[in-house]
Amino acid sequence: MLYLLLGALGFPIFHLVDIAAIKRIAWAKPLSWISGCGLIASGAILACLSPDKFILPVWAVICGWILFTASMFQLLHSLFINLPFYKTYFKVGVSDELVTSGLYAVVRHPGVYGLGVALFSLVLVSQSRLMLDAALVWMAIDIVVVAIQDRFFFERMFCSYADYRKNTPMLVPNWRSLTRYATDITLKDLDTRRDVTMNKVADLFAQGKYDEVWQICCGFLDLSIADFMRIQNRLLLEQIGLLKRCELGQRVMDGANPETVEEFRDCVPLTTYADYAPYLLKRRMDVLPKKPLLWQYTSGKSGEYAYRWAPITARAFDEIEPLVFAMMILAAANKRGEVNFHKNDRVLYSMAPPPYATGTIVRAFPHELFTMLPPVAEAERMPFEERMKKGFDMALSEGLDMSICMSSVAVAIGQRFSRHAQEKSDMKSWLKKNPKALVRLAGGILKAKLNHRALMPRDLWKLKGLVTFGIDGEVFREKIKDMWGCYPLDFHGCTEAPVIAMQAWDHSGMTFVPHLNFLEFIPEKDALRSREDIAFKPRTFLMNELEPGNYELVITSLHGGPFIRYRLGHMVKILSRRNDNLNIDIPQMSFVARIDDQIDIAGFTRLGEKIIWRAIENSRLEYVDWVARKEMREKPILHLYVEMKGDDRNTPVEKIAESIHAELKLLDTPYAELESFIGLRPLMITLLPEGAFKTYELRQKAAGADLAHVKATHINPGEETISFLVDTSVSVKARTAAQNASV
């Protein structure tokens, strides 16, 4: 019993290290953990030597030694390697670093597992009955002590511990925490890969050899259409060879054995994500053409699967890096061959972290060459809003040269900044946190006053370039220019195909990239017909066969990727066969809409998210957000649900409807013809209560929704979403107000 008590005393003594940290007692930190470890080890050794034994077979003893070795490695790694050793166990005061990565991404107290397995493996090794009693008692004590530590100490020690507790389970892992751990391991692999293999582009850039950097990264702009097609065909034939040797390729190609590009297009069927879901949702690597380096996802199909997973191979990852360089080069360039951004430039990091595709893009890019605001490793552990606030505060004091973000985020940053700048309390808070920002803010405010307008980002920083993405790029193009002082450089990509096309330095049409995906195009008319008539097999066109018009994009992954003649569901507009102004001999495109995210009205017109969004923007109405869907009443209705803000909360619904209807007619001729030809005016407006979208987002976050599912879908949201926005948000708001009043 004495040995059992000896070890039991070691647990609370070990955890006195937290009190020593809070009280800033220098000598107590090492004394407490060394004493605690000594008592536990002494108790365990003496308990193992107890003469009261039970008999176990030899194989059980051998298993015990194996388990003991593995568990001690896990325990020591959790407590002394994953945690910063000096800061945690020797440095005076509390460590300034809350570790949420590695094993601490799975559960908040991973050491409990290592200790538990170690204690019970000692039972097998020693065959001691007293050791079995000790293991049971000590594990119970350890769990109680870490629960007290978790509840009463860590929030005082780490300001962000409440968020960590909310996102990570205490002892029992869940699917989200396991996924986060897998992502963390992947990111370390990516960093190791970049460190081990010398990156030619990064080296040249760091050495200031910008002519060579331009040629490697932006050289695709100089290709002739014939060269473009030669690259496409060569890489596709390589991919066909890989597909023939893997289970996924054999199944999707349905026994076909193509030897040429023409045979491939003739005998291999078009596919959708449903063809890959049984394999990719389980992330089966054994069926793929090549083992992936990482997995990324985006939102899935409502009611069927939460995410669409897609693998990225090592070679594809290597191809992405120069393309990210190209985006930043072209965003800052004014002419061919010009590189206007440099090492250590300050870049605002405002994209979703891995495993979203945008996080992969940042990881493919050698961000260590630049001053990322905030640093990438830190940013990826922060909630999105906290990351944006931290980056913005850093930019105020340190300056800003470039930003990469969604178009809507660029607008939201500008609007939020203008709003906060008008609040004196916010200005004082900024200056209190960032005294360096005083000169920058004073100059910006003076500039805005002289121009008789609100403070905007362009008053504070002169950006070298701004890279944006998302379907709303054209919608917000002029607004972003007005806020930030430069046109954004837009690129098109998605989870299945990270980079498809990007704008050049003229910020007009996007130029296709030849070496990540083999590209085919279905004319819009045939694409729509094939979705209504399953038996109809649409013909595809290649890049050198295109004429201006709308097409559905079809991709085949290159470099060992999984997708084969895959219908992305992206409708793109071919603006021209080439860019004559810049002498680019490759077709120019813009994104139109997701083909399955369109609202068909009476067969006259199909309205996508971008057209509706642009009409709302062009109406000059102040709004928070919107959703739209088709409803069948006596006639088909385009029902738009909008939450207004500012003075427009009091604008009559009829005036709002008239403004948006007029803009839709200007933007979409078939929509205008609905009224002139058949007398149908399909637009119906419902004004949502104040705070409807905010309440919806809070509900989604409280339910544990991932970033992709926090906001309401703009086009054709479900009935439950509409009901919540129209009705439930009002009752939730009223109930909250009543509760606040009763306090």
XYZ file of C-alpha atoms in Angstrom:
743
model
C 0.000 0.000 0.000
C 2.905 2.340 0.766
C 4.196 1.964 -2.804
C 0.743 2.706 -4.186
C 0.465 5.905 -2.105
C 3.984 6.914 -3.091
C 3.102 6.853 -6.795
C -0.306 8.458 -6.217
C 1.363 11.417 -4.513
C 3.524 11.963 -7.592
C 0.606 13.033 -9.820
C -0.529 16.171 -7.943
C 3.112 17.082 -7.260
C 3.944 16.828 -10.980
C 1.030 19.118 -11.847
C 2.153 21.749 -9.326
C 4.194 22.974 -12.296
C 1.054 24.881 -13.399
C 0.738 26.729 -10.091
C 4.464 27.479 -10.181
C 4.031 28.937 -13.670
C 1.066 31.120 -12.683
C 2.782 32.331 -9.473
C 6.090 32.800 -11.357
C 8.105 30.803 -8.777
C 11.348 30.061 -10.622
C 12.689 27.124 -8.594
C 9.303 25.426 -8.120
C 8.793 24.510 -11.781
C 11.659 22.027 -12.229
C 11.366 20.833 -8.626
C 7.692 19.881 -9.005
C 7.909 17.904 -12.245
C 11.200 16.176 -11.379
C 9.865 15.219 -7.928
C 6.548 14.063 -9.373
C 8.225 11.908 -12.032
C 10.571 10.459 -9.409
C 7.731 9.480 -7.065
C 5.688 7.857 -9.872
C 8.718 5.963 -11.212
C 9.760 4.805 -7.713
C 6.241 3.643 -6.882
C 5.983 1.749 -10.179
C 9.364 0.002 -9.766
C 8.593 -1.068 -6.182
C 5.092 -2.237 -7.163
C 6.548 -4.307 -10.020
C 8.969 -5.982 -7.551
C 6.138 -7.038 -5.228
C 6.318 -10.835 -4.597
C 2.559 -11.322 -5.070
C 2.521 -12.535 -8.698
C 0.191 -14.154 -11.190
C 1.400 -16.388 -14.003
C 1.273 -15.128 -17.613
C 2.509 -16.803 -20.809
C 5.811 -15.658 -22.314
C 4.117 -14.029 -25.312
C 2.137 -11.759 -22.942
C 5.362 -10.586 -21.300
C 6.915 -9.912 -24.720
C 3.811 -7.928 -25.747
C 4.128 -6.018 -22.487
C 7.681 -4.923 -23.316
C 6.656 -3.855 -26.831
C 3.690 -1.867 -25.499
C 5.817 -0.312 -22.749
C 8.432 0.883 -25.258
C 5.813 2.357 -27.617
C 3.766 3.987 -24.841
C 6.804 5.563 -23.179
C 7.798 7.042 -26.521
C 4.265 8.490 -26.928
C 4.230 9.768 -23.318
C 7.641 11.412 -23.510
C 6.810 12.893 -26.929
C 3.532 14.351 -25.603
C 4.985 15.902 -22.460
C 8.554 16.815 -23.381
C 8.835 17.076 -27.189
C 5.438 18.199 -28.498
C 5.382 20.806 -25.697
C 8.266 23.332 -25.756
C 10.482 21.747 -23.074
C 12.309 24.784 -21.704
C 9.303 27.131 -21.727
C 7.048 24.540 -20.091
C 9.321 23.102 -17.406
C 12.074 25.630 -16.664
C 11.280 29.170 -17.862
C 9.787 31.489 -15.230
C 6.078 32.146 -15.766
C 3.598 30.707 -18.214
C 4.727 29.508 -21.634
C 3.569 31.990 -24.283
C 2.742 29.128 -26.655
C -0.473 27.080 -26.492
C 0.322 23.899 -28.405
C -2.652 22.708 -30.461
C -0.823 20.707 -33.128
C 0.580 17.195 -33.276
C -0.964 14.874 -30.688
C -2.633 17.903 -29.099
C -4.786 18.253 -32.213
C -6.391 14.866 -31.402
C -7.180 15.411 -27.700
C -6.269 18.062 -25.153
C -4.446 15.582 -22.873
C -2.720 12.940 -25.040
C -0.294 12.043 -22.250
C -3.100 10.227 -20.412
C -3.096 7.572 -23.154
C 0.660 7.042 -23.040
C 0.659 6.788 -19.251
C -2.294 4.391 -19.189
C -0.765 1.974 -21.701
C 2.637 2.206 -19.967
C 1.159 1.315 -16.564
C -0.848 -1.637 -17.834
C 2.083 -2.895 -19.940
C 4.109 -2.971 -16.696
C 1.455 -5.302 -15.300
C 2.198 -7.720 -18.165
C 5.958 -7.336 -17.794
C 6.104 -7.701 -13.987
C 3.089 -10.026 -13.518
C 2.549 -8.137 -10.229
C -0.898 -7.987 -8.630
C 0.087 -4.829 -6.756
C 1.073 -3.202 -10.070
C -2.413 -3.958 -11.424
C -3.995 -2.227 -8.407
C -1.575 0.676 -8.781
C -2.351 1.065 -12.496
C -6.103 1.303 -11.840
C -5.762 3.780 -8.953
C -3.101 5.938 -10.596
C -5.032 6.209 -13.859
C -8.128 7.364 -11.961
C -6.041 9.953 -10.081
C -4.385 11.145 -13.305
C -7.739 11.671 -15.039
C -9.087 13.628 -12.037
C -5.942 15.785 -11.861
C -5.947 16.640 -15.584
C -9.677 17.443 -15.384
C -8.943 19.924 -12.567
C -6.001 21.284 -14.546
C -8.188 21.666 -17.641
C -11.079 23.302 -15.797
C -9.333 25.671 -13.389
C -5.808 26.394 -14.594
C -5.373 26.399 -18.368
C -7.836 29.211 -19.146
C -5.858 31.410 -16.754
C -2.614 30.383 -18.403
C -3.611 30.633 -22.097
C -5.986 33.292 -23.450
C -7.097 31.132 -26.398
C -7.683 27.965 -24.359
C -11.472 28.395 -24.420
C -11.438 28.158 -28.223
C -9.101 25.167 -28.061
C -11.446 23.444 -25.601
C -14.397 24.123 -27.887
C -12.675 22.628 -30.941
C -10.726 19.716 -29.422
C -12.081 16.933 -27.156
C -10.531 16.387 -23.746
C -9.756 12.652 -23.892
C -11.938 10.888 -26.477
C -10.997 11.760 -30.093
C -13.706 12.593 -32.623
C -13.691 12.641 -36.423
C -12.882 16.355 -36.640
C -9.903 16.098 -34.293
C -8.519 13.050 -36.112
C -8.880 14.864 -39.451
C -7.103 17.894 -37.996
C -4.242 15.651 -36.802
C -3.939 14.035 -40.238
C -3.842 17.505 -41.801
C -1.146 18.599 -39.358
C 1.002 15.577 -40.267
C 0.472 16.347 -43.965
C 1.594 19.956 -43.512
C 4.785 18.818 -41.807
C 5.423 16.456 -44.719
C 4.935 19.337 -47.154
C 7.342 21.566 -45.259
C 9.898 18.744 -45.085
C 9.500 18.132 -48.812
C 10.251 21.790 -49.565
C 13.189 21.873 -47.150
C 14.784 18.690 -48.522
C 14.340 19.413 -52.247
C 15.915 22.659 -53.332
C 13.259 24.667 -55.045
C 14.617 26.173 -58.224
C 12.037 28.960 -58.485
C 12.411 30.016 -54.854
C 16.198 29.993 -55.128
C 16.171 32.098 -58.286
C 13.694 34.532 -56.716
C 15.780 34.867 -53.548
C 18.845 35.561 -55.715
C 16.998 38.289 -57.617
C 17.164 36.466 -60.985
C 13.762 37.760 -62.010
C 14.092 37.153 -65.772
C 14.494 33.426 -65.153
C 11.680 33.451 -62.579
C 9.334 35.081 -65.095
C 10.214 32.547 -67.784
C 9.610 29.544 -65.504
C 6.418 30.861 -63.890
C 4.785 32.962 -66.601
C 6.258 31.346 -69.699
C 2.966 29.602 -70.490
C 1.650 33.009 -71.629
C 4.146 32.898 -74.520
C 3.024 29.499 -75.829
C 1.416 29.211 -79.239
C -1.861 27.304 -79.309
C -0.001 24.480 -81.105
C 2.581 24.311 -78.289
C -0.234 24.393 -75.732
C -1.897 21.363 -77.351
C 1.400 19.453 -77.625
C 1.890 19.824 -73.858
C -1.711 18.756 -73.212
C -1.479 15.670 -75.433
C 1.907 14.538 -74.110
C 0.830 14.767 -70.473
C -2.503 13.065 -71.193
C -0.756 10.066 -72.795
C 1.426 9.783 -69.665
C -1.718 9.885 -67.527
C -3.490 7.233 -69.640
C -0.569 4.886 -68.959
C -1.021 5.402 -65.206
C -4.800 4.969 -65.398
C -4.518 1.602 -67.140
C -2.500 0.238 -64.219
C -4.803 1.309 -61.358
C -8.167 0.037 -60.143
C -9.874 3.437 -60.342
C -8.765 3.985 -63.935
C -9.872 0.529 -65.034
C -13.301 0.929 -63.442
C -14.016 4.446 -64.687
C -12.748 3.714 -68.210
C -15.050 0.670 -68.178
C -12.643 -1.696 -69.897
C -11.501 0.794 -72.541
C -7.854 0.577 -73.602
C -7.122 3.862 -75.420
C -3.747 4.341 -77.089
C -4.253 7.875 -78.433
C -5.915 11.109 -77.330
C -8.648 10.573 -79.931
C -9.399 7.043 -78.692
C -9.481 8.315 -75.118
C -12.100 10.947 -75.993
C -14.137 8.493 -78.068
C -14.345 5.511 -75.721
C -14.006 6.869 -72.177
C -17.306 8.156 -70.716
C -17.816 11.545 -69.076
C -17.906 11.314 -65.280
C -19.184 13.161 -62.201
C -18.150 13.045 -58.548
C -20.621 10.203 -57.965
C -18.259 7.946 -59.955
C -15.420 8.668 -57.514
C -17.281 9.091 -54.223
C -17.013 5.401 -53.135
C -13.217 5.704 -53.301
C -12.394 9.333 -52.550
C -14.769 9.794 -49.620
C -12.892 6.940 -47.914
C -9.589 8.391 -49.153
C -8.501 5.071 -50.591
C -4.948 5.416 -51.860
C -4.673 1.832 -53.113
C -6.974 2.455 -56.113
C -5.351 5.690 -57.357
C -2.940 6.159 -60.293
C -0.319 7.538 -57.899
C -0.073 7.751 -54.134
C -1.165 11.267 -53.107
C 0.980 13.670 -51.153
C -2.074 15.219 -49.501
C -5.865 15.353 -49.530
C -8.018 18.469 -49.730
C -11.753 19.040 -49.608
C -14.616 21.412 -50.257
C -18.300 21.314 -49.347
C -20.157 18.245 -50.593
C -23.659 17.434 -51.741
C -26.460 18.222 -49.301
C -27.994 15.091 -47.817
C -25.375 12.771 -49.358
C -21.894 13.692 -48.147
C -20.500 16.611 -46.184
C -17.304 17.064 -48.222
C -15.856 16.334 -51.643
C -12.350 14.986 -51.090
C -9.665 15.163 -53.771
C -6.036 13.959 -53.658
C -2.997 15.940 -54.822
C 0.100 14.047 -55.943
C 3.661 15.160 -55.270
C 4.250 16.086 -58.908
C 1.022 18.093 -59.122
C 2.020 19.869 -55.910
C 5.379 20.783 -57.455
C 3.588 22.189 -60.524
C 1.370 24.432 -58.378
C 4.237 26.424 -56.816
C 5.358 28.311 -59.952
C 1.711 29.050 -60.735
C 1.255 30.771 -57.362
C 4.413 32.745 -58.101
C 2.880 33.608 -61.493
C -0.281 34.992 -59.863
C 1.698 37.283 -57.582
C 4.058 38.361 -60.361
C 1.185 39.166 -62.734
C -0.824 40.934 -60.013
C 2.034 43.412 -59.533
C 3.211 43.664 -63.154
C 2.453 46.379 -65.681
C 4.138 44.738 -68.652
C 5.623 41.458 -69.863
C 8.742 40.374 -67.967
C 8.245 42.780 -65.045
C 8.591 41.478 -61.461
C 7.579 44.135 -58.951
C 7.356 42.149 -55.733
C 10.390 40.995 -53.785
C 11.707 38.922 -50.931
C 10.326 39.899 -47.483
C 7.348 41.762 -48.970
C 4.397 41.803 -46.544
C 1.481 39.594 -47.608
C -1.926 39.487 -45.896
C -2.927 35.823 -45.491
C -6.712 35.694 -45.677
C -7.570 32.302 -47.165
C -9.128 29.172 -45.705
C -6.498 26.822 -44.206
C -5.808 23.211 -45.240
C -7.424 20.869 -46.017
C -9.241 23.470 -48.174
C -7.637 23.923 -51.592
C -6.616 27.523 -50.849
C -4.568 26.271 -47.905
C -2.792 23.848 -50.213
C -1.981 26.706 -52.574
C -0.355 28.675 -49.757
C 1.610 25.606 -48.649
C 2.816 25.022 -52.211
C 4.170 28.559 -52.192
C 7.492 29.238 -50.367
C 5.870 31.629 -47.913
C 9.040 31.718 -45.806
C 10.477 34.137 -48.379
C 7.849 36.712 -47.427
C 6.462 38.331 -44.304
C 3.071 36.666 -43.991
C 0.532 38.547 -41.875
C -0.033 36.575 -39.694
C 2.607 33.823 -40.117
C 1.170 30.773 -41.900
C 1.693 28.233 -39.098
C -0.001 30.567 -36.614
C -2.777 31.608 -39.009
C -3.818 28.038 -39.754
C -4.610 27.441 -36.081
C -6.808 30.549 -35.770
C -10.517 30.934 -36.471
C -11.013 32.908 -39.692
C -12.214 36.159 -38.076
C -9.419 36.115 -35.496
C -6.860 35.530 -38.261
C -8.195 38.458 -40.273
C -8.117 40.759 -37.250
C -4.563 39.742 -36.350
C -3.353 40.186 -39.931
C -5.027 43.561 -40.196
C -3.510 44.784 -36.920
C -0.069 43.658 -38.097
C -0.536 45.412 -41.446
C -1.427 48.658 -39.664
C 1.871 48.697 -37.828
C 4.163 46.928 -40.316
C 2.692 47.923 -43.685
C 1.260 45.817 -46.514
C 2.461 45.016 -50.040
C 0.153 42.273 -51.301
C -2.985 40.349 -50.374
C -4.451 37.007 -51.486
C -8.114 36.486 -50.632
C -11.609 35.770 -51.884
C -13.166 38.711 -53.724
C -15.987 38.984 -51.195
C -13.456 38.979 -48.332
C -11.538 41.864 -49.940
C -14.778 43.866 -50.016
C -15.733 42.850 -46.471
C -12.332 43.968 -45.153
C -12.733 47.357 -46.807
C -16.282 47.824 -45.525
C -15.416 46.728 -41.999
C -12.398 49.004 -41.898
C -14.390 52.025 -43.063
C -17.043 51.291 -40.443
C -14.569 50.848 -37.570
C -12.621 53.939 -38.610
C -15.723 56.036 -37.947
C -15.962 54.755 -34.363
C -13.724 56.714 -31.994
C -13.565 53.815 -29.539
C -12.287 51.519 -32.288
C -9.685 54.065 -33.354
C -8.438 54.407 -29.763
C -8.284 50.620 -29.457
C -6.225 50.355 -32.635
C -3.783 53.029 -31.499
C -3.505 51.514 -28.023
C -2.553 48.136 -29.482
C -0.501 49.548 -32.361
C 1.228 52.836 -31.484
C 3.264 52.392 -34.707
C 0.008 52.781 -36.627
C -0.445 56.413 -35.519
C 1.404 57.996 -38.458
C -0.193 55.625 -40.976
C -3.698 56.220 -39.623
C -3.225 59.978 -39.405
C -2.069 60.142 -43.022
C -4.911 57.896 -44.161
C -7.568 59.904 -42.330
C -6.220 63.145 -43.803
C -6.286 61.671 -47.317
C -9.877 60.471 -46.850
C -10.990 63.848 -45.443
C -9.497 65.707 -48.390
C -11.495 63.448 -50.719
C -14.685 63.843 -48.611
C -15.242 60.114 -48.062
C -14.805 57.354 -45.510
C -11.373 55.918 -44.775
C -10.479 53.054 -47.136
C -7.591 50.554 -47.297
C -6.058 52.473 -50.227
C -5.573 55.468 -47.901
C -3.278 53.392 -45.684
C -1.359 51.176 -48.093
C -0.232 51.311 -51.692
C -0.479 47.682 -52.693
C 1.839 46.208 -55.287
C -0.872 43.719 -56.184
C -4.036 41.956 -55.054
C -4.873 38.331 -55.959
C -8.515 37.257 -55.649
C -10.591 34.196 -56.439
C -14.240 33.145 -56.264
C -17.247 33.421 -58.560
C -17.867 37.004 -57.485
C -14.648 38.466 -58.930
C -16.344 40.382 -61.744
C -19.184 41.443 -59.445
C -16.821 43.194 -57.014
C -14.091 44.209 -59.474
C -14.810 47.959 -59.474
C -15.638 48.067 -55.775
C -12.307 46.400 -54.934
C -10.474 48.883 -57.161
C -12.214 51.754 -55.369
C -11.378 50.374 -51.905
C -7.854 49.062 -52.419
C -6.561 51.292 -55.213
C -5.780 48.539 -57.733
C -7.647 46.025 -59.829
C -7.519 42.473 -58.468
C -5.876 39.680 -60.429
C -8.428 36.871 -60.593
C -7.707 33.174 -61.041
C -10.019 30.215 -61.519
C -9.626 26.878 -59.776
C -11.376 24.448 -57.461
C -10.682 21.518 -55.154
C -10.516 18.996 -58.001
C -8.372 21.308 -60.166
C -6.519 23.881 -58.001
C -5.438 26.188 -60.848
C -7.230 26.211 -64.219
C -6.666 29.740 -65.541
C -5.521 33.186 -64.427
C -5.586 36.767 -65.637
C -2.508 38.455 -67.073
C -1.281 41.953 -66.179
C -4.161 43.575 -68.093
C -6.645 42.127 -65.552
C -9.103 41.125 -68.293
C -9.807 37.584 -69.536
C -8.131 34.587 -67.902
C -5.551 32.470 -69.744
C -5.681 28.683 -69.390
C -2.768 26.782 -67.815
C -1.643 23.756 -69.909
C 0.122 21.434 -67.485
C -2.201 20.632 -64.551
C -5.312 19.277 -66.311
C -6.267 18.069 -69.777
C -9.114 20.374 -70.806
C -12.239 19.635 -72.848
C -15.306 21.810 -73.410
C -19.008 21.009 -73.909
C -21.060 23.732 -75.663
C -23.677 25.191 -73.319
C -26.650 23.956 -75.350
C -25.374 20.370 -75.336
C -24.385 20.559 -71.664
C -27.919 21.549 -70.652
C -29.502 18.950 -72.920
C -27.321 16.170 -71.500
C -28.485 16.967 -67.981
C -32.119 16.638 -69.030
C -31.621 13.664 -71.384
C -29.302 11.079 -69.821
C -29.096 9.131 -73.082
C -27.640 12.120 -74.940
C -23.839 12.001 -75.180
C -22.471 15.509 -75.793
C -19.463 16.085 -77.990
C -16.485 17.863 -76.456
C -14.132 20.398 -78.043
C -10.439 20.933 -77.398
C -8.727 24.242 -76.733
C -7.677 24.743 -80.358
C -11.270 24.146 -81.553
C -13.003 26.780 -79.419
C -15.045 29.724 -80.633
C -16.382 32.525 -78.389
C -19.367 31.337 -76.354
C -20.332 29.441 -73.208
C -19.006 25.956 -72.450
C -19.087 23.464 -69.604
C -15.570 22.598 -68.471
C -14.402 18.951 -68.457
C -11.039 17.994 -66.933
C -8.789 14.969 -66.788
C -6.273 15.187 -63.943
C -2.622 14.958 -64.951
C 0.420 13.807 -62.941
C -1.353 10.823 -61.366
C -4.543 12.594 -60.268
C -7.853 10.674 -60.115
C -10.364 12.539 -62.299
C -11.101 11.236 -65.806
C -13.175 13.306 -68.269
C -14.728 14.837 -65.159
C -17.597 17.315 -65.500
C -16.724 20.069 -63.053
C -20.140 21.690 -63.451
C -18.389 24.999 -64.252
C -19.858 27.086 -67.059
C -17.162 29.309 -68.552
C -17.368 31.951 -71.246
C -14.736 31.911 -73.978
C -14.259 35.622 -74.609
C -11.893 35.283 -77.560
C -9.542 32.812 -79.206
C -6.539 34.905 -78.127
C -5.572 38.105 -76.308
C -4.529 40.394 -79.155
C -3.569 43.275 -76.853
C -0.937 41.202 -75.027
C -0.193 38.823 -77.924
C -1.254 35.750 -75.945
C -2.158 32.959 -78.377
C -4.393 31.023 -75.939
C -8.205 31.371 -75.609
C -9.384 33.836 -72.959
C -12.098 32.873 -70.458
C -14.245 34.185 -67.634
C -16.269 32.167 -65.149
C -20.048 32.312 -65.673
C -21.629 30.055 -63.054
C -21.849 26.562 -61.739
C -24.148 24.862 -64.202
C -26.064 23.197 -61.379
C -26.358 26.483 -59.480
C -28.625 28.197 -61.979
C -32.268 29.161 -61.823
C -34.261 28.395 -64.970
C -37.207 30.756 -65.536
C -39.795 29.598 -68.077
C -37.100 28.192 -70.355
C -36.177 31.767 -71.383
C -33.222 32.328 -69.109
C -30.966 30.583 -66.614
C -29.723 32.945 -63.930
C -26.538 32.085 -62.067
C -25.208 33.377 -58.772
C -22.924 35.916 -60.411
C -25.657 37.606 -62.481
C -28.010 37.943 -59.504
C -25.194 39.164 -57.272
C -24.082 41.729 -59.835
C -27.642 43.012 -60.209
C -27.899 43.522 -56.439
C -24.516 45.269 -56.383
C -25.371 47.496 -59.350
C -28.610 48.582 -57.679
C -26.465 50.470 -55.106
C -28.604 49.091 -52.296
C -27.006 48.424 -48.914
C -27.441 44.774 -47.965
C -25.967 42.165 -45.635
C -26.499 39.030 -47.722
C -29.055 37.235 -49.871
C -30.346 33.866 -51.049
C -32.482 33.058 -54.088
C -34.470 30.121 -55.400
C -37.025 29.257 -58.039
C -40.568 28.797 -56.758
C -43.567 27.590 -58.728
C -46.803 29.426 -58.039
C -49.262 30.372 -60.753
C -46.149 31.321 -62.697
C -42.457 30.569 -62.102
C -40.974 32.978 -59.558
C -37.403 34.095 -58.938
C -37.729 34.564 -55.178
C -34.962 36.691 -53.688
C -34.590 36.850 -49.892
C -32.489 39.862 -48.854
C -31.374 41.319 -45.535
C -30.928 45.064 -45.922
C -28.727 47.316 -43.814
C -28.167 50.999 -43.126
C -30.710 53.439 -44.508
C -32.048 50.822 -46.920
C -33.687 48.948 -44.044
C -36.445 51.511 -44.446
C -36.595 51.366 -48.255
C -39.979 50.044 -49.480
C -39.801 46.501 -50.835
C -41.388 47.655 -54.100
C -38.532 50.098 -54.700
C -35.947 47.413 -53.931
C -37.632 44.994 -56.333
C -37.805 47.652 -59.041
C -34.098 48.492 -58.708
C -32.910 44.874 -58.855
C -35.366 43.987 -61.644
C -34.057 46.876 -63.752
C -30.450 45.742 -63.270
C -31.304 42.134 -64.150
C -32.869 43.326 -67.407
C -29.706 45.248 -68.265
C -27.434 42.322 -67.455
C -29.431 39.473 -69.006
C -31.294 40.003 -72.293
C -33.368 36.783 -72.025
C -34.545 37.942 -68.586
C -35.649 41.254 -70.110
C -37.477 39.334 -72.839
C -39.568 37.548 -70.213
C -41.369 40.830 -69.620
C -41.386 42.175 -73.187
C -42.341 38.900 -74.909
C -44.625 37.058 -72.489
C -45.429 39.693 -69.891
C -43.736 37.758 -67.068
C -41.998 39.709 -64.337
C -40.667 36.855 -62.189
C -38.791 38.714 -59.443
C -40.269 38.562 -55.944
C -38.510 40.098 -52.935
C -38.801 39.046 -49.300
C -37.000 41.264 -46.791
C -35.372 39.251 -44.031
C -35.277 40.464 -40.410
C -32.214 42.269 -39.138
C -29.561 39.789 -38.025
C -31.056 36.848 -39.933
C -27.786 35.780 -41.581
C -25.724 36.427 -38.452
C -28.108 34.271 -36.418
C -27.938 31.547 -39.057
C -24.132 31.567 -38.968
C -24.109 31.426 -35.147
C -26.463 28.443 -35.275
C -24.235 26.665 -37.783
C -21.106 27.305 -35.717
C -22.849 26.127 -32.543
C -23.814 22.934 -34.365
C -20.156 22.342 -35.222
C -20.481 23.175 -38.923
C -17.241 23.438 -40.856
C -16.184 26.669 -42.564
C -17.721 25.529 -45.864
C -21.164 25.131 -44.271
C -21.378 28.202 -42.029
C -22.882 30.572 -44.600
C -26.188 29.953 -46.354
C -25.950 28.798 -49.988
C -26.894 31.666 -52.305
C -28.678 29.648 -54.985
C -31.489 27.189 -54.260
C -30.954 26.749 -50.499
C -33.075 24.114 -48.777
C -36.500 24.755 -47.273
C -35.089 24.462 -43.763
C -32.579 27.264 -44.454
C -35.268 29.539 -45.892
C -37.608 28.856 -42.957
C -34.871 29.661 -40.463
C -33.913 32.922 -42.168
C -37.527 34.071 -42.478
C -39.019 32.856 -39.196
C -36.661 31.224 -36.722
C -34.074 33.998 -36.702
C -36.770 36.387 -35.482
C -37.794 34.138 -32.602
C -34.171 33.413 -31.652
C -33.431 37.128 -31.600
C -36.539 37.884 -29.559
C -35.744 35.097 -27.095
C -32.174 36.365 -26.684
C -33.433 39.911 -26.097
C -35.883 38.647 -23.472
C -33.133 36.701 -21.695
C -30.862 39.753 -21.687
C -33.672 41.894 -20.294
C -34.279 39.449 -17.449
C -30.645 39.445 -16.361
